[in-house]
Amino acid sequence: MTVGLSENIRGARLTGASSKKISVLGLGYVGLPVSAAFASRGFDVVGVDVQPSIVDVINSGRIHIVEPDLDMLVQAAVSGGKLRATLEAEPADAFIIAVPTPFKEDNVPDLSYVQQAAEMIAPLLKQGDLVVLESTSPVGTTEQICAWIGERRPDLVLPEPMKEKADIHVAHCPERVLPGSVLRELVDNDRIIGGISPACAEAAADLYQTFVKGELHLTNARTAELAKLVENAFRDVNIAFANELSMVCERLNINVWELIDLANKHPRVNILKPGPGVGGHCIAVDPWFIVAAAKDLTKVIRAAREVNDSKPRAVVEKIKAAAARLRQPVIACLGLSYKADIDDLRESPALHIVEDLARQKVGELLVVEPNMRNLPRSLSDLPHVKAAELQPALAAADIIVLLVDHRQFKRVDRELLNLKIIVDTRGIWR
Ligand SMILES: NC(=O)c1ccc[n+]([C@@H]2O[C@H](COP(=O)([O-])OP(=O)(O)OC[C@H]3O[C@@H](n4cnc5c(N)ncnc54)[C@H](O)[C@@H]3O)[C@@H](O)[C@H]2O)c1
């Protein structure tokens, strides 16, 4: 399996492979696989991260994140002298920015990491260099990077949409990888490449075509920025429709899963599956970047965010109603991560639901999360919350709440669910 994926990267088009040096800023879920992909194509890659522990782990040939097969690729790149990590940026021919782009409390984008990265590389830039923003970013961020660089480097001729010649190229190439399949998707996915000018887009495409097998679609930077945000907002709106239906069905005493199956028999209807809410650092975050840019025009996108954010509360209310009928109920909560078969808790609705139940002291909670060794700190010190194995939790529980469709839960013997109150937010036991 590992060999196949590495070969997948090695087997991509070779035209741009060279002795060029690439600097990747941010060595997380995106930046580290991207670094390893370029290193496997023969580039000298220097990864930069602000966290010394990450730099140390990578320089020892290991990785700090969970992603299938990435350990082998990084190990080979480091031991082959093609990848090393540092705390400070150094001169290179191309700089790829893959730092976080979270939002602040009021749902406004936080570009401080991108600014820090742009300011770190500004003094190092020389004629012919390429700067690519991979981070998911609000419209105008790539132009803003040019402005931040220009403030520190008035000597450089920076690219502009209609200007033919500039000293450097600047482009946006948003990342679309799916956690768990990153190495395959890095190579196979189509990519959108938006340049500040057409020459910038072409320069970035020259670099990416060295390992991307999917098609490269060239456009301007602003369109590329919005395209990435729109992809995630599209998913969010469609999931919100399914979640809203699930709450309507709850009130009308209709089985939402049967309803959706039947409606989807229509040749042009394809309703997604409802769940306990929407989590992760992309779909639950990126739509707000569109709302922040055009508050008065984004009623649907905002409403979708609000519907999806309200779903965990609806699940908690349903569990509370069931618990209120019992004396000292034991509640098994199955899953904490934001999606199946991973350990990522970022913005996880399952975690929010369990935290809310714990805060409100709704029963004794037995939490089963097969992908984590320990409960997160927000739950671990609470006396009425315990980590549990699946089978004992099922046996002890009065109420079983299915929050994540992990493969272990799909295999549960349905006999064990008899005589229990079931709250199946993913519809896997219907
Ligand atoms: N993870 C995904 O599946 C995914 C998919 C598509 C897009 N994205 C986007 O890619 C970007 C990065 O996401 P991620 O999941 O890799 O984040 P991450 O938190 O895993 O990694 C970001 C890394 O950047 C480092 N960093 C912060 N500031 C820095 C700086 N100034 N210089 C150098 N390093 C710095 C952090 O220490 C961290 O290690 C985000 O915009 C995210 O929305 C992520």
PDB file of C-alpha atoms in Angstrom, residues 85-368:
ATOM      1  CA  ALA A  85      12.666  21.248   8.924  1.00  0.00           C
ATOM      2  CA  THR A  86      13.670  24.597  10.477  1.00  0.00           C
ATOM      3  CA  LEU A  87      12.222  27.307  12.690  1.00  0.00           C
ATOM      4  CA  GLU A  88      13.422  30.170  10.469  1.00  0.00           C
ATOM      5  CA  ALA A  89      12.736  30.585   6.757  1.00  0.00           C
ATOM      6  CA  GLU A  90      15.713  30.610   4.400  1.00  0.00           C
ATOM      7  CA  PRO A  91      16.145  31.601   0.743  1.00  0.00           C
ATOM      8  CA  ALA A  92      14.392  29.344  -1.778  1.00  0.00           C
ATOM      9  CA  ASP A  93      13.014  29.430  -5.322  1.00  0.00           C
ATOM     10  CA  ALA A  94       9.404  28.788  -4.283  1.00  0.00           C
ATOM     11  CA  PHE A  95       7.608  29.448  -0.997  1.00  0.00           C
ATOM     12  CA  ILE A  96       4.392  27.592  -0.188  1.00  0.00           C
ATOM     13  CA  ILE A  97       2.278  28.955   2.659  1.00  0.00           C
ATOM     14  CA  ALA A  98       0.183  26.294   4.473  1.00  0.00           C
ATOM     15  CA  VAL A  99      -0.443  27.929   7.845  1.00  0.00           C
ATOM     16  CA  PRO A 100      -3.763  27.961   9.772  1.00  0.00           C
ATOM     17  CA  THR A 101      -6.581  30.331   8.784  1.00  0.00           C
ATOM     18  CA  PRO A 102      -9.049  30.067  11.676  1.00  0.00           C
ATOM     19  CA  PHE A 103     -11.766  32.546  12.566  1.00  0.00           C
ATOM     20  CA  LYS A 104     -11.997  34.778  15.592  1.00  0.00           C
ATOM     21  CA  GLU A 105     -14.805  34.728  18.188  1.00  0.00           C
ATOM     22  CA  ASP A 106     -17.096  36.890  16.039  1.00  0.00           C
ATOM     23  CA  ASN A 107     -16.682  34.559  13.002  1.00  0.00           C
ATOM     24  CA  VAL A 108     -14.286  37.010  11.334  1.00  0.00           C
ATOM     25  CA  PRO A 109     -11.247  35.413   9.594  1.00  0.00           C
ATOM     26  CA  ASP A 110      -7.940  35.490  11.473  1.00  0.00           C
ATOM     27  CA  LEU A 111      -5.168  36.144   8.925  1.00  0.00           C
ATOM     28  CA  SER A 112      -2.420  36.723  11.488  1.00  0.00           C
ATOM     29  CA  TYR A 113      -0.645  33.422  10.655  1.00  0.00           C
ATOM     30  CA  VAL A 114      -0.626  34.217   6.929  1.00  0.00           C
ATOM     31  CA  GLN A 115       0.670  37.718   7.628  1.00  0.00           C
ATOM     32  CA  GLN A 116       3.421  36.323   9.875  1.00  0.00           C
ATOM     33  CA  ALA A 117       4.457  33.868   7.143  1.00  0.00           C
ATOM     34  CA  ALA A 118       4.457  36.579   4.427  1.00  0.00           C
ATOM     35  CA  GLU A 119       6.533  38.857   6.613  1.00  0.00           C
ATOM     36  CA  MET A 120       8.960  36.021   7.389  1.00  0.00           C
ATOM     37  CA  ILE A 121       9.719  35.366   3.710  1.00  0.00           C
ATOM     38  CA  ALA A 122       9.643  39.002   2.475  1.00  0.00           C
ATOM     39  CA  PRO A 123      13.327  39.739   3.256  1.00  0.00           C
ATOM     40  CA  LEU A 124      14.405  36.545   1.466  1.00  0.00           C
ATOM     41  CA  LEU A 125      12.662  37.076  -1.875  1.00  0.00           C
ATOM     42  CA  LYS A 126      14.729  37.517  -5.036  1.00  0.00           C
ATOM     43  CA  GLN A 127      13.916  37.967  -8.703  1.00  0.00           C
ATOM     44  CA  GLY A 128      12.103  34.960 -10.203  1.00  0.00           C
ATOM     45  CA  ASP A 129      10.814  33.552  -6.902  1.00  0.00           C
ATOM     46  CA  LEU A 130       7.313  32.124  -6.603  1.00  0.00           C
ATOM     47  CA  VAL A 131       5.014  32.514  -3.577  1.00  0.00           C
ATOM     48  CA  VAL A 132       1.960  30.214  -3.373  1.00  0.00           C
ATOM     49  CA  LEU A 133      -0.767  30.468  -0.730  1.00  0.00           C
ATOM     50  CA  GLU A 134      -2.305  27.025  -0.080  1.00  0.00           C
ATOM     51  CA  SER A 135      -4.226  27.942   3.086  1.00  0.00           C
ATOM     52  CA  THR A 136      -7.993  28.296   2.701  1.00  0.00           C
ATOM     53  CA  SER A 137      -8.399  32.071   2.672  1.00  0.00           C
ATOM     54  CA  PRO A 138     -10.937  34.884   2.334  1.00  0.00           C
ATOM     55  CA  VAL A 139     -11.149  36.658  -1.019  1.00  0.00           C
ATOM     56  CA  GLY A 140      -8.349  39.216  -1.351  1.00  0.00           C
ATOM     57  CA  THR A 141      -5.800  37.397   0.849  1.00  0.00           C
ATOM     58  CA  THR A 142      -3.369  36.677  -2.020  1.00  0.00           C
ATOM     59  CA  GLU A 143      -3.451  40.370  -2.974  1.00  0.00           C
ATOM     60  CA  GLN A 144      -2.927  41.193   0.705  1.00  0.00           C
ATOM     61  CA  ILE A 145       0.182  38.970   0.731  1.00  0.00           C
ATOM     62  CA  CYS A 146       1.570  41.131  -2.104  1.00  0.00           C
ATOM     63  CA  ALA A 147       0.806  44.227  -0.035  1.00  0.00           C
ATOM     64  CA  TRP A 148       2.533  42.820   3.073  1.00  0.00           C
ATOM     65  CA  ILE A 149       5.580  41.872   0.995  1.00  0.00           C
ATOM     66  CA  GLY A 150       5.574  45.294  -0.700  1.00  0.00           C
ATOM     67  CA  GLU A 151       5.648  47.093   2.659  1.00  0.00           C
ATOM     68  CA  ARG A 152       8.907  45.330   3.503  1.00  0.00           C
ATOM     69  CA  ARG A 153      10.370  45.169   0.008  1.00  0.00           C
ATOM     70  CA  PRO A 154       9.715  48.449  -1.840  1.00  0.00           C
ATOM     71  CA  ASP A 155      12.636  47.469  -4.115  1.00  0.00           C
ATOM     72  CA  LEU A 156      10.638  44.586  -5.679  1.00  0.00           C
ATOM     73  CA  VAL A 157       8.288  45.023  -8.645  1.00  0.00           C
ATOM     74  CA  LEU A 158       5.238  43.091  -7.452  1.00  0.00           C
ATOM     75  CA  PRO A 159       2.728  41.407  -9.766  1.00  0.00           C
ATOM     76  CA  GLU A 160      -0.578  43.088 -10.640  1.00  0.00           C
ATOM     77  CA  PRO A 161      -3.450  41.699 -12.754  1.00  0.00           C
ATOM     78  CA  MET A 162      -2.668  43.760 -15.865  1.00  0.00           C
ATOM     79  CA  LYS A 163       1.093  44.105 -15.426  1.00  0.00           C
ATOM     80  CA  GLU A 164       3.159  41.878 -17.719  1.00  0.00           C
ATOM     81  CA  LYS A 165       6.473  41.942 -15.852  1.00  0.00           C
ATOM     82  CA  ALA A 166       7.158  41.593 -12.152  1.00  0.00           C
ATOM     83  CA  ASP A 167      10.119  40.464 -10.052  1.00  0.00           C
ATOM     84  CA  ILE A 168       8.219  37.668  -8.317  1.00  0.00           C
ATOM     85  CA  HIS A 169       5.122  35.556  -8.942  1.00  0.00           C
ATOM     86  CA  VAL A 170       2.314  35.215  -6.397  1.00  0.00           C
ATOM     87  CA  ALA A 171      -0.601  32.743  -6.653  1.00  0.00           C
ATOM     88  CA  HIS A 172      -3.253  30.880  -4.674  1.00  0.00           C
ATOM     89  CA  CYS A 173      -3.562  27.102  -5.007  1.00  0.00           C
ATOM     90  CA  PRO A 174      -6.192  25.962  -2.502  1.00  0.00           C
ATOM     91  CA  GLU A 175      -5.881  22.491  -1.012  1.00  0.00           C
ATOM     92  CA  ARG A 176      -8.750  19.987  -1.331  1.00  0.00           C
ATOM     93  CA  VAL A 177      -7.316  16.876   0.314  1.00  0.00           C
ATOM     94  CA  LEU A 178      -9.443  14.542   2.439  1.00  0.00           C
ATOM     95  CA  PRO A 179      -7.851  13.534   5.769  1.00  0.00           C
ATOM     96  CA  GLY A 180      -7.091   9.816   5.632  1.00  0.00           C
ATOM     97  CA  SER A 181      -6.536   9.874   1.837  1.00  0.00           C
ATOM     98  CA  VAL A 182      -4.181  12.830   1.587  1.00  0.00           C
ATOM     99  CA  LEU A 183      -1.334  11.214  -0.367  1.00  0.00           C
ATOM    100  CA  ARG A 184      -3.665   9.856  -3.027  1.00  0.00           C
ATOM    101  CA  GLU A 185      -5.735  13.027  -3.290  1.00  0.00           C
ATOM    102  CA  LEU A 186      -2.661  15.307  -3.443  1.00  0.00           C
ATOM    103  CA  VAL A 187      -1.726  13.568  -6.680  1.00  0.00           C
ATOM    104  CA  ASP A 188      -5.108  12.704  -8.195  1.00  0.00           C
ATOM    105  CA  ASN A 189      -7.293  15.725  -7.415  1.00  0.00           C
ATOM    106  CA  ASP A 190      -7.830  18.511  -9.932  1.00  0.00           C
ATOM    107  CA  ARG A 191      -6.384  21.797  -8.664  1.00  0.00           C
ATOM    108  CA  ILE A 192      -7.465  25.387  -9.112  1.00  0.00           C
ATOM    109  CA  ILE A 193      -4.548  27.796  -9.516  1.00  0.00           C
ATOM    110  CA  GLY A 194      -5.297  31.498  -9.260  1.00  0.00           C
ATOM    111  CA  GLY A 195      -2.558  33.951 -10.116  1.00  0.00           C
ATOM    112  CA  ILE A 196      -2.346  37.638  -9.314  1.00  0.00           C
ATOM    113  CA  SER A 197      -1.584  37.796 -13.060  1.00  0.00           C
ATOM    114  CA  PRO A 198      -1.796  35.091 -15.756  1.00  0.00           C
ATOM    115  CA  ALA A 199       2.019  34.756 -15.611  1.00  0.00           C
ATOM    116  CA  CYS A 200       1.768  34.047 -11.864  1.00  0.00           C
ATOM    117  CA  ALA A 201      -0.797  31.281 -12.458  1.00  0.00           C
ATOM    118  CA  GLU A 202       1.424  29.736 -15.127  1.00  0.00           C
ATOM    119  CA  ALA A 203       4.491  29.814 -12.865  1.00  0.00           C
ATOM    120  CA  ALA A 204       2.566  28.053 -10.091  1.00  0.00           C
ATOM    121  CA  ALA A 205       1.120  25.508 -12.540  1.00  0.00           C
ATOM    122  CA  ASP A 206       4.671  24.710 -13.735  1.00  0.00           C
ATOM    123  CA  LEU A 207       5.560  23.784 -10.176  1.00  0.00           C
ATOM    124  CA  TYR A 208       2.418  21.782  -9.309  1.00  0.00           C
ATOM    125  CA  GLN A 209       2.406  19.786 -12.528  1.00  0.00           C
ATOM    126  CA  THR A 210       5.561  18.074 -11.259  1.00  0.00           C
ATOM    127  CA  PHE A 211       3.450  15.827  -9.030  1.00  0.00           C
ATOM    128  CA  VAL A 212      -0.264  16.499  -9.659  1.00  0.00           C
ATOM    129  CA  LYS A 213      -1.916  14.041 -12.044  1.00  0.00           C
ATOM    130  CA  GLY A 214      -5.296  15.751 -11.886  1.00  0.00           C
ATOM    131  CA  GLU A 215      -6.053  18.698 -14.164  1.00  0.00           C
ATOM    132  CA  LEU A 216      -4.773  22.170 -13.254  1.00  0.00           C
ATOM    133  CA  HIS A 217      -7.374  24.880 -13.833  1.00  0.00           C
ATOM    134  CA  LEU A 218      -5.896  28.355 -14.146  1.00  0.00           C
ATOM    135  CA  THR A 219      -7.760  31.490 -13.093  1.00  0.00           C
ATOM    136  CA  ASN A 220      -7.188  34.660 -11.083  1.00  0.00           C
ATOM    137  CA  ALA A 221      -6.429  34.640  -7.351  1.00  0.00           C
ATOM    138  CA  ARG A 222      -9.770  36.047  -6.174  1.00  0.00           C
ATOM    139  CA  THR A 223     -11.772  33.433  -8.097  1.00  0.00           C
ATOM    140  CA  ALA A 224      -9.556  30.644  -6.758  1.00  0.00           C
ATOM    141  CA  GLU A 225     -10.053  31.894  -3.188  1.00  0.00           C
ATOM    142  CA  LEU A 226     -13.831  32.018  -3.538  1.00  0.00           C
ATOM    143  CA  ALA A 227     -13.969  28.653  -5.355  1.00  0.00           C
ATOM    144  CA  LYS A 228     -12.454  26.875  -2.349  1.00  0.00           C
ATOM    145  CA  LEU A 229     -14.812  28.605   0.088  1.00  0.00           C
ATOM    146  CA  VAL A 230     -17.805  27.864  -2.124  1.00  0.00           C
ATOM    147  CA  GLU A 231     -16.959  24.151  -2.288  1.00  0.00           C
ATOM    148  CA  ASN A 232     -17.212  23.892   1.495  1.00  0.00           C
ATOM    149  CA  ALA A 233     -20.228  26.199   1.740  1.00  0.00           C
ATOM    150  CA  PHE A 234     -22.023  24.013  -0.838  1.00  0.00           C
ATOM    151  CA  ARG A 235     -21.455  20.964   1.382  1.00  0.00           C
ATOM    152  CA  ASP A 236     -22.553  22.890   4.461  1.00  0.00           C
ATOM    153  CA  VAL A 237     -25.799  24.134   2.882  1.00  0.00           C
ATOM    154  CA  ASN A 238     -26.721  20.663   1.654  1.00  0.00           C
ATOM    155  CA  ILE A 239     -25.993  19.040   5.017  1.00  0.00           C
ATOM    156  CA  ALA A 240     -28.031  21.787   6.699  1.00  0.00           C
ATOM    157  CA  PHE A 241     -31.003  20.868   4.516  1.00  0.00           C
ATOM    158  CA  ALA A 242     -30.744  17.251   5.696  1.00  0.00           C
ATOM    159  CA  ASN A 243     -30.299  18.315   9.324  1.00  0.00           C
ATOM    160  CA  GLU A 244     -33.293  20.645   9.146  1.00  0.00           C
ATOM    161  CA  LEU A 245     -35.376  17.799   7.702  1.00  0.00           C
ATOM    162  CA  SER A 246     -34.283  15.541  10.563  1.00  0.00           C
ATOM    163  CA  MET A 247     -35.622  18.048  13.101  1.00  0.00           C
ATOM    164  CA  VAL A 248     -38.899  18.499  11.197  1.00  0.00           C
ATOM    165  CA  CYS A 249     -39.304  14.704  11.055  1.00  0.00           C
ATOM    166  CA  GLU A 250     -38.615  14.437  14.780  1.00  0.00           C
ATOM    167  CA  ARG A 251     -41.515  16.779  15.469  1.00  0.00           C
ATOM    168  CA  LEU A 252     -43.836  15.065  12.977  1.00  0.00           C
ATOM    169  CA  ASN A 253     -42.879  11.562  14.146  1.00  0.00           C
ATOM    170  CA  ILE A 254     -41.591  10.494  10.740  1.00  0.00           C
ATOM    171  CA  ASN A 255     -38.477   8.364  10.170  1.00  0.00           C
ATOM    172  CA  VAL A 256     -36.100  10.785   8.418  1.00  0.00           C
ATOM    173  CA  TRP A 257     -33.956   7.992   6.939  1.00  0.00           C
ATOM    174  CA  GLU A 258     -36.926   6.372   5.243  1.00  0.00           C
ATOM    175  CA  LEU A 259     -38.132   9.785   4.105  1.00  0.00           C
ATOM    176  CA  ILE A 260     -34.786  10.653   2.482  1.00  0.00           C
ATOM    177  CA  ASP A 261     -34.484   7.215   0.847  1.00  0.00           C
ATOM    178  CA  LEU A 262     -37.919   7.701  -0.700  1.00  0.00           C
ATOM    179  CA  ALA A 263     -37.330  11.302  -1.812  1.00  0.00           C
ATOM    180  CA  ASN A 264     -34.013  10.275  -3.383  1.00  0.00           C
ATOM    181  CA  LYS A 265     -35.891   7.875  -5.675  1.00  0.00           C
ATOM    182  CA  HIS A 266     -36.702  11.011  -7.686  1.00  0.00           C
ATOM    183  CA  PRO A 267     -34.182  11.096 -10.578  1.00  0.00           C
ATOM    184  CA  ARG A 268     -33.052  14.637  -9.820  1.00  0.00           C
ATOM    185  CA  VAL A 269     -33.104  14.634  -6.002  1.00  0.00           C
ATOM    186  CA  ASN A 270     -30.080  13.692  -3.894  1.00  0.00           C
ATOM    187  CA  ILE A 271     -30.549  14.675  -0.253  1.00  0.00           C
ATOM    188  CA  LEU A 272     -27.482  14.132   1.934  1.00  0.00           C
ATOM    189  CA  LYS A 273     -27.527  12.321   5.278  1.00  0.00           C
ATOM    190  CA  PRO A 274     -28.317  14.206   8.479  1.00  0.00           C
ATOM    191  CA  GLY A 275     -26.058  13.859  11.515  1.00  0.00           C
ATOM    192  CA  PRO A 276     -25.391  15.355  14.952  1.00  0.00           C
ATOM    193  CA  GLY A 277     -24.085  18.599  13.379  1.00  0.00           C
ATOM    194  CA  VAL A 278     -21.105  19.599  11.236  1.00  0.00           C
ATOM    195  CA  GLY A 279     -17.516  19.524  12.482  1.00  0.00           C
ATOM    196  CA  GLY A 280     -13.924  19.757  11.349  1.00  0.00           C
ATOM    197  CA  HIS A 281     -11.807  22.779  10.583  1.00  0.00           C
ATOM    198  CA  CYS A 282     -13.105  23.274   7.000  1.00  0.00           C
ATOM    199  CA  ILE A 283     -16.866  22.945   6.440  1.00  0.00           C
ATOM    200  CA  ALA A 284     -17.718  24.374   9.860  1.00  0.00           C
ATOM    201  CA  VAL A 285     -15.368  27.346   9.363  1.00  0.00           C
ATOM    202  CA  ASP A 286     -14.954  28.367   5.719  1.00  0.00           C
ATOM    203  CA  PRO A 287     -18.569  29.459   4.977  1.00  0.00           C
ATOM    204  CA  TRP A 288     -18.114  32.221   7.567  1.00  0.00           C
ATOM    205  CA  PHE A 289     -15.361  33.720   5.348  1.00  0.00           C
ATOM    206  CA  ILE A 290     -17.993  34.294   2.656  1.00  0.00           C
ATOM    207  CA  VAL A 291     -20.500  35.685   5.161  1.00  0.00           C
ATOM    208  CA  ALA A 292     -17.866  38.073   6.561  1.00  0.00           C
ATOM    209  CA  ALA A 293     -17.204  39.394   3.030  1.00  0.00           C
ATOM    210  CA  ALA A 294     -20.862  40.050   2.114  1.00  0.00           C
ATOM    211  CA  LYS A 295     -23.083  39.963   5.216  1.00  0.00           C
ATOM    212  CA  ASP A 296     -26.146  41.418   3.484  1.00  0.00           C
ATOM    213  CA  LEU A 297     -26.036  38.907   0.608  1.00  0.00           C
ATOM    214  CA  THR A 298     -25.389  35.588   2.334  1.00  0.00           C
ATOM    215  CA  LYS A 299     -28.697  34.667   3.980  1.00  0.00           C
ATOM    216  CA  VAL A 300     -28.644  31.022   2.853  1.00  0.00           C
ATOM    217  CA  ILE A 301     -25.004  30.404   3.771  1.00  0.00           C
ATOM    218  CA  ARG A 302     -25.448  31.973   7.213  1.00  0.00           C
ATOM    219  CA  ALA A 303     -28.730  30.116   7.832  1.00  0.00           C
ATOM    220  CA  ALA A 304     -27.035  26.820   6.920  1.00  0.00           C
ATOM    221  CA  ARG A 305     -24.248  27.497   9.423  1.00  0.00           C
ATOM    222  CA  GLU A 306     -26.836  28.293  12.077  1.00  0.00           C
ATOM    223  CA  VAL A 307     -28.919  25.182  11.347  1.00  0.00           C
ATOM    224  CA  ASN A 308     -25.849  22.936  11.519  1.00  0.00           C
ATOM    225  CA  ASP A 309     -24.639  24.638  14.689  1.00  0.00           C
ATOM    226  CA  SER A 310     -28.079  24.163  16.271  1.00  0.00           C
ATOM    227  CA  LYS A 311     -28.238  20.422  15.616  1.00  0.00           C
ATOM    228  CA  PRO A 312     -26.089  19.340  18.611  1.00  0.00           C
ATOM    229  CA  ARG A 313     -28.511  21.201  20.927  1.00  0.00           C
ATOM    230  CA  ALA A 314     -31.459  19.347  19.376  1.00  0.00           C
ATOM    231  CA  VAL A 315     -29.668  16.021  19.992  1.00  0.00           C
ATOM    232  CA  VAL A 316     -28.984  16.979  23.623  1.00  0.00           C
ATOM    233  CA  GLU A 317     -32.655  17.869  24.132  1.00  0.00           C
ATOM    234  CA  LYS A 318     -33.714  14.481  22.752  1.00  0.00           C
ATOM    235  CA  ILE A 319     -31.328  12.658  25.096  1.00  0.00           C
ATOM    236  CA  LYS A 320     -32.491  14.748  28.058  1.00  0.00           C
ATOM    237  CA  ALA A 321     -36.112  13.903  27.317  1.00  0.00           C
ATOM    238  CA  ALA A 322     -35.248  10.181  27.257  1.00  0.00           C
ATOM    239  CA  ALA A 323     -33.145  10.438  30.432  1.00  0.00           C
ATOM    240  CA  ALA A 324     -35.923  12.278  32.286  1.00  0.00           C
ATOM    241  CA  ARG A 325     -38.052   9.119  32.118  1.00  0.00           C
ATOM    242  CA  LEU A 326     -35.443   7.059  34.036  1.00  0.00           C
ATOM    243  CA  ARG A 327     -33.960   7.113  37.544  1.00  0.00           C
ATOM    244  CA  GLN A 328     -30.139   7.531  37.443  1.00  0.00           C
ATOM    245  CA  PRO A 329     -29.799   6.682  33.770  1.00  0.00           C
ATOM    246  CA  VAL A 330     -26.556   5.309  32.339  1.00  0.00           C
ATOM    247  CA  ILE A 331     -25.882   6.766  28.888  1.00  0.00           C
ATOM    248  CA  ALA A 332     -23.369   5.258  26.461  1.00  0.00           C
ATOM    249  CA  CYS A 333     -22.036   7.945  24.089  1.00  0.00           C
ATOM    250  CA  LEU A 334     -20.444   6.324  21.050  1.00  0.00           C
ATOM    251  CA  GLY A 335     -17.819   8.494  19.337  1.00  0.00           C
ATOM    252  CA  LEU A 336     -16.249  11.910  19.915  1.00  0.00           C
ATOM    253  CA  SER A 337     -14.429  12.769  16.660  1.00  0.00           C
ATOM    254  CA  TYR A 338     -15.947  14.971  13.963  1.00  0.00           C
ATOM    255  CA  LYS A 339     -16.187  12.119  11.460  1.00  0.00           C
ATOM    256  CA  ALA A 340     -15.747   8.384  11.165  1.00  0.00           C
ATOM    257  CA  ASP A 341     -12.495   6.511  11.793  1.00  0.00           C
ATOM    258  CA  ILE A 342     -10.282   9.478  12.679  1.00  0.00           C
ATOM    259  CA  ASP A 343      -9.093  11.001  15.979  1.00  0.00           C
ATOM    260  CA  ASP A 344      -9.657  14.688  15.055  1.00  0.00           C
ATOM    261  CA  LEU A 345     -11.829  16.577  17.555  1.00  0.00           C
ATOM    262  CA  ARG A 346     -11.714  20.022  15.907  1.00  0.00           C
ATOM    263  CA  GLU A 347     -15.213  21.592  16.021  1.00  0.00           C
ATOM    264  CA  SER A 348     -16.642  18.100  16.637  1.00  0.00           C
ATOM    265  CA  PRO A 349     -20.421  18.119  17.277  1.00  0.00           C
ATOM    266  CA  ALA A 350     -20.111  14.733  19.038  1.00  0.00           C
ATOM    267  CA  LEU A 351     -17.681  16.241  21.543  1.00  0.00           C
ATOM    268  CA  HIS A 352     -19.930  19.283  22.046  1.00  0.00           C
ATOM    269  CA  ILE A 353     -22.909  17.006  22.739  1.00  0.00           C
ATOM    270  CA  VAL A 354     -21.044  14.946  25.344  1.00  0.00           C
ATOM    271  CA  GLU A 355     -19.613  18.105  26.971  1.00  0.00           C
ATOM    272  CA  ASP A 356     -23.109  19.608  27.112  1.00  0.00           C
ATOM    273  CA  LEU A 357     -24.603  16.457  28.676  1.00  0.00           C
ATOM    274  CA  ALA A 358     -21.742  16.413  31.202  1.00  0.00           C
ATOM    275  CA  ARG A 359     -22.161  20.113  32.040  1.00  0.00           C
ATOM    276  CA  GLN A 360     -25.885  19.589  32.603  1.00  0.00           C
ATOM    277  CA  LYS A 361     -25.199  16.395  34.607  1.00  0.00           C
ATOM    278  CA  VAL A 362     -27.548  14.306  32.464  1.00  0.00           C
ATOM    279  CA  GLY A 363     -26.993  10.762  33.793  1.00  0.00           C
ATOM    280  CA  GLU A 364     -23.781   8.792  34.122  1.00  0.00           C
ATOM    281  CA  LEU A 365     -21.891   9.018  30.825  1.00  0.00           C
ATOM    282  CA  LEU A 366     -19.832   6.132  29.410  1.00  0.00           C
ATOM    283  CA  VAL A 367     -17.808   7.514  26.497  1.00  0.00           C
ATOM    284  CA  VAL A 368     -16.517   5.112  23.839  1.00  0.00           C
TER     285      VAL A 368
END
